[in-house]
Structure formats: C-alpha cells, structure tokens
Short mmCIF file of C-alpha atoms and ligand atoms in Angstrom, two decimals:
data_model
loop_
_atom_site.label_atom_id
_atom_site.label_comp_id
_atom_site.label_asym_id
_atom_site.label_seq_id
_atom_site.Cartn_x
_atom_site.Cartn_y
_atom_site.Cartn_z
CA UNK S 29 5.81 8.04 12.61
CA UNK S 30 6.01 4.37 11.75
CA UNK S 31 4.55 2.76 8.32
CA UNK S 32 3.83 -0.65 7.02
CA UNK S 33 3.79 -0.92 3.62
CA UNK S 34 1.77 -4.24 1.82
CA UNK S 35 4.08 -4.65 -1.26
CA UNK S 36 3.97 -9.02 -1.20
CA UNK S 37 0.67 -9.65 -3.21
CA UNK S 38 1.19 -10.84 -6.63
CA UNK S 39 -1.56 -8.74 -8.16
CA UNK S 40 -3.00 -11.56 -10.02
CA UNK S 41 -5.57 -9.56 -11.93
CA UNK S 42 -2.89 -7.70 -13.67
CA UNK S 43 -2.15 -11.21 -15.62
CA UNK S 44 1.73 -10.12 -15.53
CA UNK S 45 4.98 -11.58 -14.67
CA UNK S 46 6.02 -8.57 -12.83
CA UNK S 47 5.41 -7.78 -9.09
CA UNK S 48 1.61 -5.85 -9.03
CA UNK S 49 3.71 -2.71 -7.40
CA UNK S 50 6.53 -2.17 -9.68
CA UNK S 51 4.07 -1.61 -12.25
CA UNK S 52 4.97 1.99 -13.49
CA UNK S 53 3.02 5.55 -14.16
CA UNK S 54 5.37 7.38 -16.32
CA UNK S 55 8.47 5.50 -15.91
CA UNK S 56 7.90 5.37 -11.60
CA UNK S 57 6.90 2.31 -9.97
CA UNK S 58 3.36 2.27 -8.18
CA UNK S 59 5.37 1.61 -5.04
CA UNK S 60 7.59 4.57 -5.42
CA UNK S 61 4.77 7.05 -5.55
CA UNK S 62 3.67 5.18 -1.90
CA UNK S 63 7.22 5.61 -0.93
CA UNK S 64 7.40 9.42 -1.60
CA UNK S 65 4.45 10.63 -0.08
CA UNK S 66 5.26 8.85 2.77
CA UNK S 67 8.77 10.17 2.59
CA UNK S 68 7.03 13.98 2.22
CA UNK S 69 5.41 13.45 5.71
CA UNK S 70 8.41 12.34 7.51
CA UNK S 71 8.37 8.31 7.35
CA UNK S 72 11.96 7.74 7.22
CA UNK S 73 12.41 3.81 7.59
CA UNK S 74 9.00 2.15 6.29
CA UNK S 75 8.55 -1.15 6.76
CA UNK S 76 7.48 -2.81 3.25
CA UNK S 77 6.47 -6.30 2.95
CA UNK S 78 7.60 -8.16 -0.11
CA UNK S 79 6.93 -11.52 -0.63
CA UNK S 80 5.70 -12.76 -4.24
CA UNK S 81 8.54 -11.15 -6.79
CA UNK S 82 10.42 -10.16 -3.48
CA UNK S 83 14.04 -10.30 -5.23
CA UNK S 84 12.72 -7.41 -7.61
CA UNK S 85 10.94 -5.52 -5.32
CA UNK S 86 13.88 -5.90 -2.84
CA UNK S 87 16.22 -4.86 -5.75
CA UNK S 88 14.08 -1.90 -6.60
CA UNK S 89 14.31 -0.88 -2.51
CA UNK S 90 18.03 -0.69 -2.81
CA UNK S 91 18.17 1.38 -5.26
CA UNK S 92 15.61 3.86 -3.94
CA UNK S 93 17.41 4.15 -0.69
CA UNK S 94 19.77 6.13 -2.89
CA UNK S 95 17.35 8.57 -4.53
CA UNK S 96 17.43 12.15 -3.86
CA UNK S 97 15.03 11.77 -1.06
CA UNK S 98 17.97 11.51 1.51
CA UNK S 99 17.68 10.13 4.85
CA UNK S 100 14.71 7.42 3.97
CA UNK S 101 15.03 3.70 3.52
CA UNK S 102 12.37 1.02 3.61
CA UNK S 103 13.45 -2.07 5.53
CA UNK S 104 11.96 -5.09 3.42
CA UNK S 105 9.87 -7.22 5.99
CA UNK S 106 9.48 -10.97 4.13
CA UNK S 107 6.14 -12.47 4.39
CA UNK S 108 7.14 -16.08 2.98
CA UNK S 109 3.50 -17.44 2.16
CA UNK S 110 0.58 -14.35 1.29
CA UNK S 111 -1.86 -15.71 3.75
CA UNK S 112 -3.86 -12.05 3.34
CA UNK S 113 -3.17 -8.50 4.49
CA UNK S 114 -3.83 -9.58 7.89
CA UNK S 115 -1.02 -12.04 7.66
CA UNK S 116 1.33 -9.55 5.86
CA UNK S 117 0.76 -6.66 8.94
CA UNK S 118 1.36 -9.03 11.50
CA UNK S 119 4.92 -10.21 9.74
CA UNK S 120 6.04 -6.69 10.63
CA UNK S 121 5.61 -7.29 14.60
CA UNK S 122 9.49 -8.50 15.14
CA UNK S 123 10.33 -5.17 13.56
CA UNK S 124 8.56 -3.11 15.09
CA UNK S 125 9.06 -4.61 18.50
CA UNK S 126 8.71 -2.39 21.67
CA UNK S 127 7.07 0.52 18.94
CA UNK S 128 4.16 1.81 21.51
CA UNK S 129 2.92 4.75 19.04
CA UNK S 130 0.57 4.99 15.83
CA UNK S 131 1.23 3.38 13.23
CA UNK S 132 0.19 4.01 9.34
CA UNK S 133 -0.65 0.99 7.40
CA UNK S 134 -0.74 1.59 3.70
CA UNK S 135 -1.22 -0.69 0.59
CA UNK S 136 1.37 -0.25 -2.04
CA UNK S 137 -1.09 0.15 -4.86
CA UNK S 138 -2.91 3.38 -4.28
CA UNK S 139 -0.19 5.43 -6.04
CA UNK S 140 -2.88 8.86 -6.05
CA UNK S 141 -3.17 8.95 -2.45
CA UNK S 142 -2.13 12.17 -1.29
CA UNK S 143 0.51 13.49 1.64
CA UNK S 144 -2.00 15.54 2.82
CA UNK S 145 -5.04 13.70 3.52
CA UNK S 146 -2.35 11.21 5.07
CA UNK S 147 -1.94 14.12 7.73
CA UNK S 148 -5.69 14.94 8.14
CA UNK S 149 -6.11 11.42 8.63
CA UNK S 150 -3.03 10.69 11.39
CA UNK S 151 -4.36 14.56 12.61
CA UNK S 152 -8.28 13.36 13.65
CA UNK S 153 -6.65 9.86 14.62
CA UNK S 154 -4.86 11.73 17.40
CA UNK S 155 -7.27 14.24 18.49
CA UNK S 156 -9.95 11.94 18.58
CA UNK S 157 -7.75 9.15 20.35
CA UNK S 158 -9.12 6.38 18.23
CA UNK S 159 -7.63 2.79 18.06
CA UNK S 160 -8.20 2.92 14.26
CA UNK S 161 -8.76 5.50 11.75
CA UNK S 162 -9.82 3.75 8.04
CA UNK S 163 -9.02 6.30 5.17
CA UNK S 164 -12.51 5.75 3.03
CA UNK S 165 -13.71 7.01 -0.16
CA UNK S 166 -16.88 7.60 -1.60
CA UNK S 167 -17.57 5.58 -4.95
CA UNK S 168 -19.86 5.90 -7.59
CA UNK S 169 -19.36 1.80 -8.46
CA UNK S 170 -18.00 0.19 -5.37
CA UNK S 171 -17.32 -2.59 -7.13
CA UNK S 172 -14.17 -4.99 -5.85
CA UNK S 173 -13.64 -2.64 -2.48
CA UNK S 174 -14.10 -3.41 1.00
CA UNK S 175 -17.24 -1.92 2.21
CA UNK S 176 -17.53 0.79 5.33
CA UNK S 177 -20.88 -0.65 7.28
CA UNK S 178 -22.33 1.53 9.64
CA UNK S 179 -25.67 1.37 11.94
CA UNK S 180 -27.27 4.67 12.87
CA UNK S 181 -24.37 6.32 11.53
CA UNK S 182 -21.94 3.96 13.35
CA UNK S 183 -18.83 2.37 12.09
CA UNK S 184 -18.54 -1.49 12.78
CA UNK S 185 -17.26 -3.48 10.39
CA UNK S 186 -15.23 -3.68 6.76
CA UNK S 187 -16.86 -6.10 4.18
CA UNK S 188 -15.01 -7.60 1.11
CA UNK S 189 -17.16 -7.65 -1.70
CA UNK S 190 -17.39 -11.71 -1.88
CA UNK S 191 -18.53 -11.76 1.57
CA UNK S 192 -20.80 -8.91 1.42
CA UNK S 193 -24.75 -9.83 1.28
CA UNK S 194 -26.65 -8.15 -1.80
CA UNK S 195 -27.72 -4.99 0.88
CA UNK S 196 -24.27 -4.69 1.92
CA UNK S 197 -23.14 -4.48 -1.95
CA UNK S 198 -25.21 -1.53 -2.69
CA UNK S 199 -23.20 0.76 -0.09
CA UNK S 200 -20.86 3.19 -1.60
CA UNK S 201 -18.66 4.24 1.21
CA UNK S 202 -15.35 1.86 0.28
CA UNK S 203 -12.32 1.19 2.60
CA UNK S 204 -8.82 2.30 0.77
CA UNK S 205 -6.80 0.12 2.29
CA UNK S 206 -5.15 3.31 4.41
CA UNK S 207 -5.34 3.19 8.06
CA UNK S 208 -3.65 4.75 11.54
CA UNK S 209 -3.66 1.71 13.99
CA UNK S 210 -2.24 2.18 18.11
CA UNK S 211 -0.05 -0.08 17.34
CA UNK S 212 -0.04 -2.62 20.54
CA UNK S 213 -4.07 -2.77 19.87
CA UNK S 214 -2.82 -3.54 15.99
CA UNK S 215 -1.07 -6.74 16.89
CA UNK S 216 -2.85 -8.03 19.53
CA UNK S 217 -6.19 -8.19 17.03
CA UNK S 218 -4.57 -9.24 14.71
CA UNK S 219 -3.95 -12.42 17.05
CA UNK S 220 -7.70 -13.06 16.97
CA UNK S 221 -8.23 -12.92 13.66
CA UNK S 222 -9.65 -16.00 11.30
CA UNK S 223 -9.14 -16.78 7.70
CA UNK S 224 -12.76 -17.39 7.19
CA UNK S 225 -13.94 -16.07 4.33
CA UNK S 226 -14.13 -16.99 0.65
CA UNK S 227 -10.99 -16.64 0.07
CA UNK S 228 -9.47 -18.09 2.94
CA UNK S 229 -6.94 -15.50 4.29
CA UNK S 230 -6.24 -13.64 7.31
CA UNK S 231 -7.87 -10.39 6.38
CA UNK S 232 -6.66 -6.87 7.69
CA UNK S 233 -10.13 -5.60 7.68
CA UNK S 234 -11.58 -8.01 10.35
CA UNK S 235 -9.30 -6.62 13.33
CA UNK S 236 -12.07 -3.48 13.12
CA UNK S 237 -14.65 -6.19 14.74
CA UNK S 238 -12.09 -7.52 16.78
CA UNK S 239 -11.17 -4.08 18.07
CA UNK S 240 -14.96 -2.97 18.80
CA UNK S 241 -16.07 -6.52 20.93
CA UNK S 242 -12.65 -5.25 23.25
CA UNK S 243 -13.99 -2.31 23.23
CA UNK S 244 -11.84 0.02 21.74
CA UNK S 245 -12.76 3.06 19.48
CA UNK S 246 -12.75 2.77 16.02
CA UNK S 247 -13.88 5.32 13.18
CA UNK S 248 -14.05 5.41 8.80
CA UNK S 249 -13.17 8.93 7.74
CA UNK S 250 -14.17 9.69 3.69
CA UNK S 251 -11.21 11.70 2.94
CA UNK S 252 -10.01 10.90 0.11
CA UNK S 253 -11.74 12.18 -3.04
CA UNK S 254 -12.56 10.90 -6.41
CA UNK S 255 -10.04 8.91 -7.57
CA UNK S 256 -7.54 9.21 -4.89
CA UNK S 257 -8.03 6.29 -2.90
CA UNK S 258 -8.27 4.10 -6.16
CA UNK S 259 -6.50 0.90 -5.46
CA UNK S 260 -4.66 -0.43 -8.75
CA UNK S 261 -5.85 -4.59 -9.38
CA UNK S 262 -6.12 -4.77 -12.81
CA UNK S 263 -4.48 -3.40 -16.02
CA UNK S 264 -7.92 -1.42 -16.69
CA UNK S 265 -7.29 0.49 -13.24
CA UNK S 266 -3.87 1.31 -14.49
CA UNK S 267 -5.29 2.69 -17.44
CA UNK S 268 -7.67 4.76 -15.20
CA UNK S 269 -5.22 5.89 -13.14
CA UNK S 270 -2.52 6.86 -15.81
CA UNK S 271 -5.48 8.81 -17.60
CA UNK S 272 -6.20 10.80 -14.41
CA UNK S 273 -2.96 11.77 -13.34
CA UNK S 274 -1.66 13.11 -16.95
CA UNK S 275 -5.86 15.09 -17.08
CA UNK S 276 -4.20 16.30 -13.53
CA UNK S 277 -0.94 17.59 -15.07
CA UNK S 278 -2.45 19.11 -18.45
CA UNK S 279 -4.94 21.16 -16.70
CA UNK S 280 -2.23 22.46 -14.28
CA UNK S 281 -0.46 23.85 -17.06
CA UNK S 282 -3.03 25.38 -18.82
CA UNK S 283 -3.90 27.00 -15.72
CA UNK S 284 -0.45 28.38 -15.75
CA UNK S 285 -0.68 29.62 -19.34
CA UNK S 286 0.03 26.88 -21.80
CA UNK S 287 -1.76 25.33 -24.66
CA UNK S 288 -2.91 21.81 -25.15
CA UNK S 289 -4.10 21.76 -29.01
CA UNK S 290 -5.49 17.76 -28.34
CA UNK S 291 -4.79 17.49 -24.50
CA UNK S 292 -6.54 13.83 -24.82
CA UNK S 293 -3.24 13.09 -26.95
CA UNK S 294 -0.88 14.07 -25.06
CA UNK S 295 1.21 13.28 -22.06
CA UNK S 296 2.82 15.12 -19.20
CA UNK S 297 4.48 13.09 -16.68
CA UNK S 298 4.08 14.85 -12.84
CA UNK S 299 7.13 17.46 -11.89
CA UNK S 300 7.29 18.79 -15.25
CA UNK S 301 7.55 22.81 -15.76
CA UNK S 302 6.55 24.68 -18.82
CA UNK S 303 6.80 28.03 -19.36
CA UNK S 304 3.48 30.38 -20.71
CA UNK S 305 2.46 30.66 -23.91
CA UNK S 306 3.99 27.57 -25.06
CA UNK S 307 1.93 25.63 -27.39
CA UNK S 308 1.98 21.88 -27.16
CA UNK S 309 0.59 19.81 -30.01
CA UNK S 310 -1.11 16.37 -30.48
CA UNK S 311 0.97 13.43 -29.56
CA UNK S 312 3.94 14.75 -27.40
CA UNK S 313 5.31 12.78 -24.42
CA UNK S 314 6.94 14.61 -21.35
CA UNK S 315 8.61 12.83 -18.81
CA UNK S 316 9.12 13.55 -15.19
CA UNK S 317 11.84 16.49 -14.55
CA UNK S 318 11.78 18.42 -17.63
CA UNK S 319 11.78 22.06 -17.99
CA UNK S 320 9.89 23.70 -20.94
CA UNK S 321 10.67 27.78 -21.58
CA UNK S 322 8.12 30.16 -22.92
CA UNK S 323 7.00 30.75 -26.23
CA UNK S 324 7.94 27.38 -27.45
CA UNK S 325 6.51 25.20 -30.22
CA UNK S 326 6.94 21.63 -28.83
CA UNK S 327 5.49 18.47 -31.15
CA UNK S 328 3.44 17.13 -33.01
CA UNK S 329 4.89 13.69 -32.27
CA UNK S 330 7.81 15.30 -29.93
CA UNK S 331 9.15 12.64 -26.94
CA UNK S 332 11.08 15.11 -24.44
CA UNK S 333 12.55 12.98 -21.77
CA UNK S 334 14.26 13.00 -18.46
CA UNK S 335 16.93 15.58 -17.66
CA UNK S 336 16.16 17.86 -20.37
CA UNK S 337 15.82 21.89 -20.61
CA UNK S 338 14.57 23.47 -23.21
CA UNK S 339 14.76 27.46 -23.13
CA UNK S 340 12.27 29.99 -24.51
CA UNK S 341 11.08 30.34 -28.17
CA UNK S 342 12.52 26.89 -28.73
CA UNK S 343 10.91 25.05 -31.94
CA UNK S 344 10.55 20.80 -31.32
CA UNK S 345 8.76 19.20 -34.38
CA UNK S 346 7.73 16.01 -35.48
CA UNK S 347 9.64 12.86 -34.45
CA UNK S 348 12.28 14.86 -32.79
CA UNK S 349 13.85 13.01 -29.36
CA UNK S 350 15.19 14.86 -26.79
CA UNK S 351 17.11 13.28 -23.47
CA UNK S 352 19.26 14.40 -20.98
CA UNK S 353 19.94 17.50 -23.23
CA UNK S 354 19.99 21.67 -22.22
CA UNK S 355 18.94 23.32 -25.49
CA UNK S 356 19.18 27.00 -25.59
CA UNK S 357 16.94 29.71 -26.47
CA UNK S 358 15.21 29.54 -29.95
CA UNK S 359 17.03 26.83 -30.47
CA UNK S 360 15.03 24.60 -33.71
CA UNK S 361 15.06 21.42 -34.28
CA UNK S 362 11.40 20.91 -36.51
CA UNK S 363 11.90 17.48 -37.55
CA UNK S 364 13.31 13.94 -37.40
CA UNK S 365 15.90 14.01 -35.33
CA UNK S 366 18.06 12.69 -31.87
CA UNK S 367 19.49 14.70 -29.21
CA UNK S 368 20.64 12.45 -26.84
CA UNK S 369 23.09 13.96 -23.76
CA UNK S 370 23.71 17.29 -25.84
CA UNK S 371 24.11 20.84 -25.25
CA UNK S 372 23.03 22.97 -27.73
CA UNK S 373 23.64 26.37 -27.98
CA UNK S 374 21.17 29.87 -28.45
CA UNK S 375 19.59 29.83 -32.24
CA UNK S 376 20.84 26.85 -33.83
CA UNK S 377 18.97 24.84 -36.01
CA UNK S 378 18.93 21.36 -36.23
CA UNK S 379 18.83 19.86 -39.85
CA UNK S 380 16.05 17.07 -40.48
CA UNK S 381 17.38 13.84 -39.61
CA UNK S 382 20.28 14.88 -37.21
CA UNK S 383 21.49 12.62 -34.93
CA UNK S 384 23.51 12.71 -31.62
CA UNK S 385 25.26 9.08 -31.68
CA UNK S 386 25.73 9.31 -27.76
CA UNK S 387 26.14 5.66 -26.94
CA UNK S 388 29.30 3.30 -27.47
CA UNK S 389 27.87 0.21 -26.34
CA UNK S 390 29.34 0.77 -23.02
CA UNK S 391 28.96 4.65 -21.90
CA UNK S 392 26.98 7.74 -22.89
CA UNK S 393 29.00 10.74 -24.57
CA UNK S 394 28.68 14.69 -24.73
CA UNK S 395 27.56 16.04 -27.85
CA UNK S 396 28.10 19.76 -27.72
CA UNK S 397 26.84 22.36 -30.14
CA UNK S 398 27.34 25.98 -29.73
CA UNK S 399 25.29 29.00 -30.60
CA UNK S 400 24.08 29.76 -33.88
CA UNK S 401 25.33 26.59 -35.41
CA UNK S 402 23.87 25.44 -38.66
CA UNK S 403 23.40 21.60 -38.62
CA UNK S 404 22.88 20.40 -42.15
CA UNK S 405 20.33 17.78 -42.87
CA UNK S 406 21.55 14.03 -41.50
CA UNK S 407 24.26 14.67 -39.57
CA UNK S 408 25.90 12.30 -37.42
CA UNK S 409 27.63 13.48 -34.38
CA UNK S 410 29.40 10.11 -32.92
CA UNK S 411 29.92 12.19 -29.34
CA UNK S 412 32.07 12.83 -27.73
CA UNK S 413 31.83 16.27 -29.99
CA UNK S 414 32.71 19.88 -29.75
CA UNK S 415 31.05 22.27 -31.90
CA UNK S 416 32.06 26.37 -32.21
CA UNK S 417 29.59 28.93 -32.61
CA UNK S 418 28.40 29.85 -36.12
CA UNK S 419 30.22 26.58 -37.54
CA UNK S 420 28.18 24.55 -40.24
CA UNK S 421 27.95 20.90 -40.99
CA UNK S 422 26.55 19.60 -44.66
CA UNK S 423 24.76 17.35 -45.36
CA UNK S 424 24.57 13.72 -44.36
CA UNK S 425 28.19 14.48 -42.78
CA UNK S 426 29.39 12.46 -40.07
CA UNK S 427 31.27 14.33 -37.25
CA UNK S 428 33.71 11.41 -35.99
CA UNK S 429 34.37 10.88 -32.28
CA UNK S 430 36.72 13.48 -30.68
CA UNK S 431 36.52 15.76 -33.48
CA UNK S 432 36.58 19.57 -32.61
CA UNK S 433 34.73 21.91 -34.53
CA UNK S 434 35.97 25.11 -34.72
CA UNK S 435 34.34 28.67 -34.63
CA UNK S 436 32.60 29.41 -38.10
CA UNK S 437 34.04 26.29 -39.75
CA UNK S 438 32.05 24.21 -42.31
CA UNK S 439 32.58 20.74 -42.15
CA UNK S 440 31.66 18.18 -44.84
CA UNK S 441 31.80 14.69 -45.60
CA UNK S 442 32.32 11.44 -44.26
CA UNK S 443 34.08 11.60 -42.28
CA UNK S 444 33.41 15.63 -41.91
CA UNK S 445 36.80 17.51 -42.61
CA UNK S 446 36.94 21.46 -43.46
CA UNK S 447 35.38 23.19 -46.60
CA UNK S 448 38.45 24.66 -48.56
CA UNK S 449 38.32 28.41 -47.33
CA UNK S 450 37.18 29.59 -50.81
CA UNK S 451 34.38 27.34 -51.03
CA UNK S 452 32.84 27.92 -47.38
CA UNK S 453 33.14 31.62 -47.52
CA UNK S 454 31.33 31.57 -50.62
CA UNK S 455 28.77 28.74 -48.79
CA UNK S 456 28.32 31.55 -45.49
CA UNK S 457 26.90 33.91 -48.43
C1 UD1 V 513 -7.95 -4.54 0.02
C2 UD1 V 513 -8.89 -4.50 1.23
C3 UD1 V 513 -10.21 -3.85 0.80
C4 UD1 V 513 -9.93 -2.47 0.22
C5 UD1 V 513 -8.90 -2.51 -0.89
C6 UD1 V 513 -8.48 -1.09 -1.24
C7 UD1 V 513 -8.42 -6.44 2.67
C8 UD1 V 513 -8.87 -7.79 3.05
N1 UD1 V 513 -9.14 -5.83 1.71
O1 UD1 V 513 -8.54 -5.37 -0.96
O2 UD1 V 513 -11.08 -3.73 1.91
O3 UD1 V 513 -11.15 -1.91 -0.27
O4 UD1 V 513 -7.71 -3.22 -0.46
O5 UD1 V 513 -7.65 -1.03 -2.36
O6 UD1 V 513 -7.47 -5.93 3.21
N2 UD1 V 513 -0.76 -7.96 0.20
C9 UD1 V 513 0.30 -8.47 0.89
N3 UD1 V 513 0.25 -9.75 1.36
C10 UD1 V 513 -0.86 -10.53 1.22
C11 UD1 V 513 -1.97 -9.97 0.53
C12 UD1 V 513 -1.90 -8.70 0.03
O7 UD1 V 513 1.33 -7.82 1.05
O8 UD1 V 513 -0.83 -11.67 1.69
C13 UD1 V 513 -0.66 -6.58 -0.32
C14 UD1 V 513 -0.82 -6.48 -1.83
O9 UD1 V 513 0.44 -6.54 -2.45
C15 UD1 V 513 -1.47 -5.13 -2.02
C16 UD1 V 513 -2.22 -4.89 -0.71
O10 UD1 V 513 -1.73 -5.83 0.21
O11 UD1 V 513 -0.53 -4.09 -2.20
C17 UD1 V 513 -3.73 -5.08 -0.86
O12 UD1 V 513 -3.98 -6.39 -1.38
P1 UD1 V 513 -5.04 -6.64 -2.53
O13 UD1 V 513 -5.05 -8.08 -2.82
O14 UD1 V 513 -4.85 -5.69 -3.63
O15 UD1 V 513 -6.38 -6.30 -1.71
P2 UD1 V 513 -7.78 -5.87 -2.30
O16 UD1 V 513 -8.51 -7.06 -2.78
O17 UD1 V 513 -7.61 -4.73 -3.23
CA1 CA V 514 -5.81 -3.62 -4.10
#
C-alpha cells in the first residue's frame, strides 16, 4: 500500500511559529500519530509533503525513521509554493512514478484517526472497485469542513465551506480529508483541476467532479465516528482533541480497575499501564510508556514520565518527579522530591525534598538505591551513586559523585561520610 501524506501547510489558524503538524499531544507530534497508524497497517515508505517549516518537519522525519517502528521511513516529497492540497498530491507524481495500485491520501492533522477504519475504508474501496473512497464523518457543527453533497442519495461533489451556498452549509456529512484514490485516475484529475475558488488554490476535493464527468465511480463512506476524523486548524481543536484522547485513556483504566478521584484533572498520556486498585489523585501527569503496579497511591500533583516503572503498593505524593526511573515495590516517596534515571529498591522511603542530581551539564547519571533504604529529608544524590540495602542518609546530606554506600551504613553531612559506629547503631534503634 502506498500513502501520501499533506504535512506542507503552515496551519495559519494555529497563530504559531511552528509547523501546524509538529504540534504535539502528550509530548508526540500530530504527524507522528499519522505516521504510526499508517505504520500499524503496513505503509512502510509514505510519501509526506513538507513545504512551509520543511527543515523541521524534515528533521523530525529523520529521526523517526529510527524509532522502534523498524522497517518504515517517510520519503519527504517538497512542495516549494502551497498552491492547495490539490497542488501538494500532485507533487508526489515523480515519486510515485509507474505506481498502478491504490493509493491512501491522508492529511497530517487528523491525529485520532484510527488503523482500523483505515482498513474498512481501503477494504469497501476494493470490493466495491471504486476510483475514490472519501473517509466522512458525521458532525453535529460542520463548521470549517468540506461538505459530502449528495442527490437522491448520490455522492457528487466535496464543498469547502467558503464556497458552499447557505443550503449546502446546513449539511452535516463532512469530508476528513482521508481518501483511497486508483492512483493513475488520481493524477490524471488532478491535471484538470482549477484554482477557482475563494481562496485560490488547487483543491484536492474537486478531482471527485472531475472523476464523475469521466465517468468513473466515486463513493463518501461515514466511518469515522465522533471525533475521529477531527482535523486539527486551530489551537481550540488542539484543546479538543487533547481533552478527548486523555477522557479516552482515563476511562480505559477505570474499566480495568483503577481510580480517578478528579479524572477532569488529570492526565494519562496513550500506552500507559496501571495496575488495579491503584488510586490516582487530582492533578497527576502520566506520560506515554509508563508502567503503574497495583495498589499504588500515585499524586496529588505527581508528574511520572517516560521510561518509568513503578511496582505495586508504591506511595507517589505531592510534587514528587519521576523519569526514566524503576522503583520497586512499596517503595514511598510522599512528597517533594526528584528521581531522575534511578533505581530504587523494594520498601524504601524517600525523605521530603530528595533529590537525584542526574545531570552534569553534558550526560545523565545512575542514581541507585537499594532495598529498604532510609533517605533522610533533602538529600542530594549527585549520580553517579550506589546505595546498599538498609543504609541511611540524614538529613540535608549530600551523597557526592562516585560515592558508594555501603550495606546498613548511615551517611551524614556534606559531603555525606559514615556515622561513627557508636552513634549509627544507636541511630538504627
Ligand atoms: C481540508 C479539506 C476539507 C476537509 C478538511 C478535513 C481541501 C480543499 N479541503 O480542509 O474538505 O473537510 O481538510 O480536515 O482539501 N496542505 C499541504 N499543502 C497545501 C495545503 C495544505 O500540504 O498546499 C496540507 C496541510 O498541511 C494539512 C492538509 O494538507 O495537513 C489539509 O490542509 P488544511 O489547510 O488543513 O485543509 P482544511 O481547510 O482543513
Ligand atoms: Ca485541516
């Protein structure tokens, strides 16, 4: 299967420097979430036209060719001037040269748009050996889409909203942009094809016509539901869009045993798992990838980022950061404090105001803590950092890069050297 992606616009409603599709949900790029699904139904070289913040969108293509999603790797197509999304399809011909099949024409701002309904939509495309399939969607406010007209039931035509007339306004059936094209047909409409129209540019939506006069077979399929085909042209849409997907998440999880004390204040990336019975209170942020045991007490105020694990019974409290860190079971850490690339053993308890000083100003360090440690309030641990079981820090200590702490040793001080054996055996009492 072959795709086109339409990544060159500059998304001037967003009022924003950056390129409309690098944009982000959760730390991802609108363009990424295009990219994946597209990736999960076997596109393995789209073609994505960049244009208007090309070097950035070309930069973040790089990049992605390396994710873990091995095998696929857009080819950036360069559409020099954005004459329309007529204009940007038809930049694509050279590179898709001699390509005889169907082809999958996608914008790169309709980040909800799901792998499936991709399929049933390529499926009904085949079986009904169409020249175009649109992807539609039924809206209760149309507003700003592309219009599906039909007569009698019949497909014939895509209107923008400025060109629509006041009856054509009122129709709710809205193109999303998504379509399965033969691909020949594609490009030799698109040849026929006239910016006239109030805004003067060679408009994707018009090759439907064109297709229909040469008598070719052309059909709208409502597919996609709700707020899936919701394009993203404004910062408000964002907002929608952002709102809907962490709704998505939440209720997934509480469907799977875990509580939300104010879901509407919290925020769970996609690809997150959390274990049952854990409670989650107001005001915690999850990102993408991390794992969340049972039974554990996570926020208020908590931000658990990327690349962390948290195992069961585990207490996170107020203001306490977590990232790139594996903290064992019951391990509690209730307020104030930094875990940044740390491993922290079974049962220990992080003082209030503890911090993992992971980052020279060049490279990230290892902090690691082992079970049943007793972290004293305000510790520094400047990593890289070794920590025994059952050791102890005191307060407002700082654990200098390098050190090793042994098993059962207290450590005080700046910087932290060994209680007198006296003294900490009495402490361990
Ligand atoms: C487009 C459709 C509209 C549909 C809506 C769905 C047309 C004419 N209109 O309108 O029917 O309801 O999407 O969301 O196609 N782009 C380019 N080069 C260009 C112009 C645009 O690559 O010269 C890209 C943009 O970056 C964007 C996509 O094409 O990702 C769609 O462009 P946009 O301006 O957002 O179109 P809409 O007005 O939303
Ligand atoms: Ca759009």
């Amino acid at each position: 299967m072959e795709a086109i992606v339409l990544a060159a616009g500059k998304g001037t409603r967003m009022k924003s420097e950056r390129p409309k599709v690098l944009h982000e949900i959760f730390e991802r790029p609108l363009l990424d979430y295009v990219l994946a699904t597209l990736a999960d139904i076997g596109v393995k070289r789209p073609n994505v036209v960049v244009g208007y913040g090309a070097e950035e969108v070309c930069s973040f293509l790089r990049k992605w060719k390396t994710d873990s999603r091995l095998g696929v790797r857009a080819t950036a197509v360069w559409q020099q001037d954005q004459k329309g999304t007529g204009h940007a399809v038809a930049c694509c011909e050279k590179s898709l040269a001699g390509f005889k099949g169907d082809l999958l024409v996608i914008p790169g701002d309709v980040p909800l748009v799901k792998g499936q309904t991709l399929i049933d939509l390529i499926r009904v495309h085949r079986t009904s050996d169409l020249t175009a399939s649109v992807l539609s969607s039924l809206r209760v406010d149309p507003t700003g889409y592309g219009r599906i007209l039909r007569a009698g039931g019949r497909f014939y035509a895509i209107r923008e909203e400025m060109d629509a007339s006041n009856s054509e306004r009122g129709v709710q059936e809205v193109n999303t942009g998504v379509y399965v094209f033969k691909a020949p047909s594609l490009f030799q409409a698109l040849r026929k094809i006239r910016p006239v129209n109030q805004k003067k540019e060679y408009y994707l939506t018009d090759t439907i016509e064109v297709l229909i006069k040469n008598g070719r077979r052309v059909e709208a399929f409502p597919f996609a539901s709700g707020i899936e085909g919701m394009g993203i042209n404004s910062r408000r849409d964002l907002s929608e869009v952002i709102d809907a997907m962490k709704t998505r998440e939440i209720q997934y999880h509480e469907q799977h045993g875990v509580t939300f004390v104010a879901s509407d204040q919290t925020f769970v990336a996609p690809g997150v798992q959390i274990g049952r019975d854990t409670i989650i209170y107001p005001w915690t942020y999850i990102e993408s990838g991390v794992k969340i045991g049972r039974h554990c007490k996570i926020g208020p105020f908590a931000k658990i980022r990327k690349g962390t694990v948290i195992g069961d019974a585990a207490e996170i409290g107020s203001f306490v950061e977590v990232t790139r860190s594996r903290l064992g079971e019951k391990v509690v850490a209730k307020h104030l404090a930094y875990l940044g690339d740390a491993v922290v053993g079974t049962g220990t308890n992080v003082g209030a105001g503890t911090i993992t000083a992971n980052f020279d100003g060049k490279r990230k360090h290892q902090t690691r803590i082992g079970k049943k440690v007793l972290i004293g309030s305000n510790t520094v641990f400047v990593a890289p950092v070794a920590v025994g079981d059952g050791a102890q820090t005191g307060a407002g200590c700082v654990v200098t890069g390098g050190s090793k702490i042994k098993k059962g040793e207290v450590v005080v001080g700046v910087p932290a050297r060994p209680l007198k054996n006296s003294v900490a055996k009495k402490r361990r009492k």
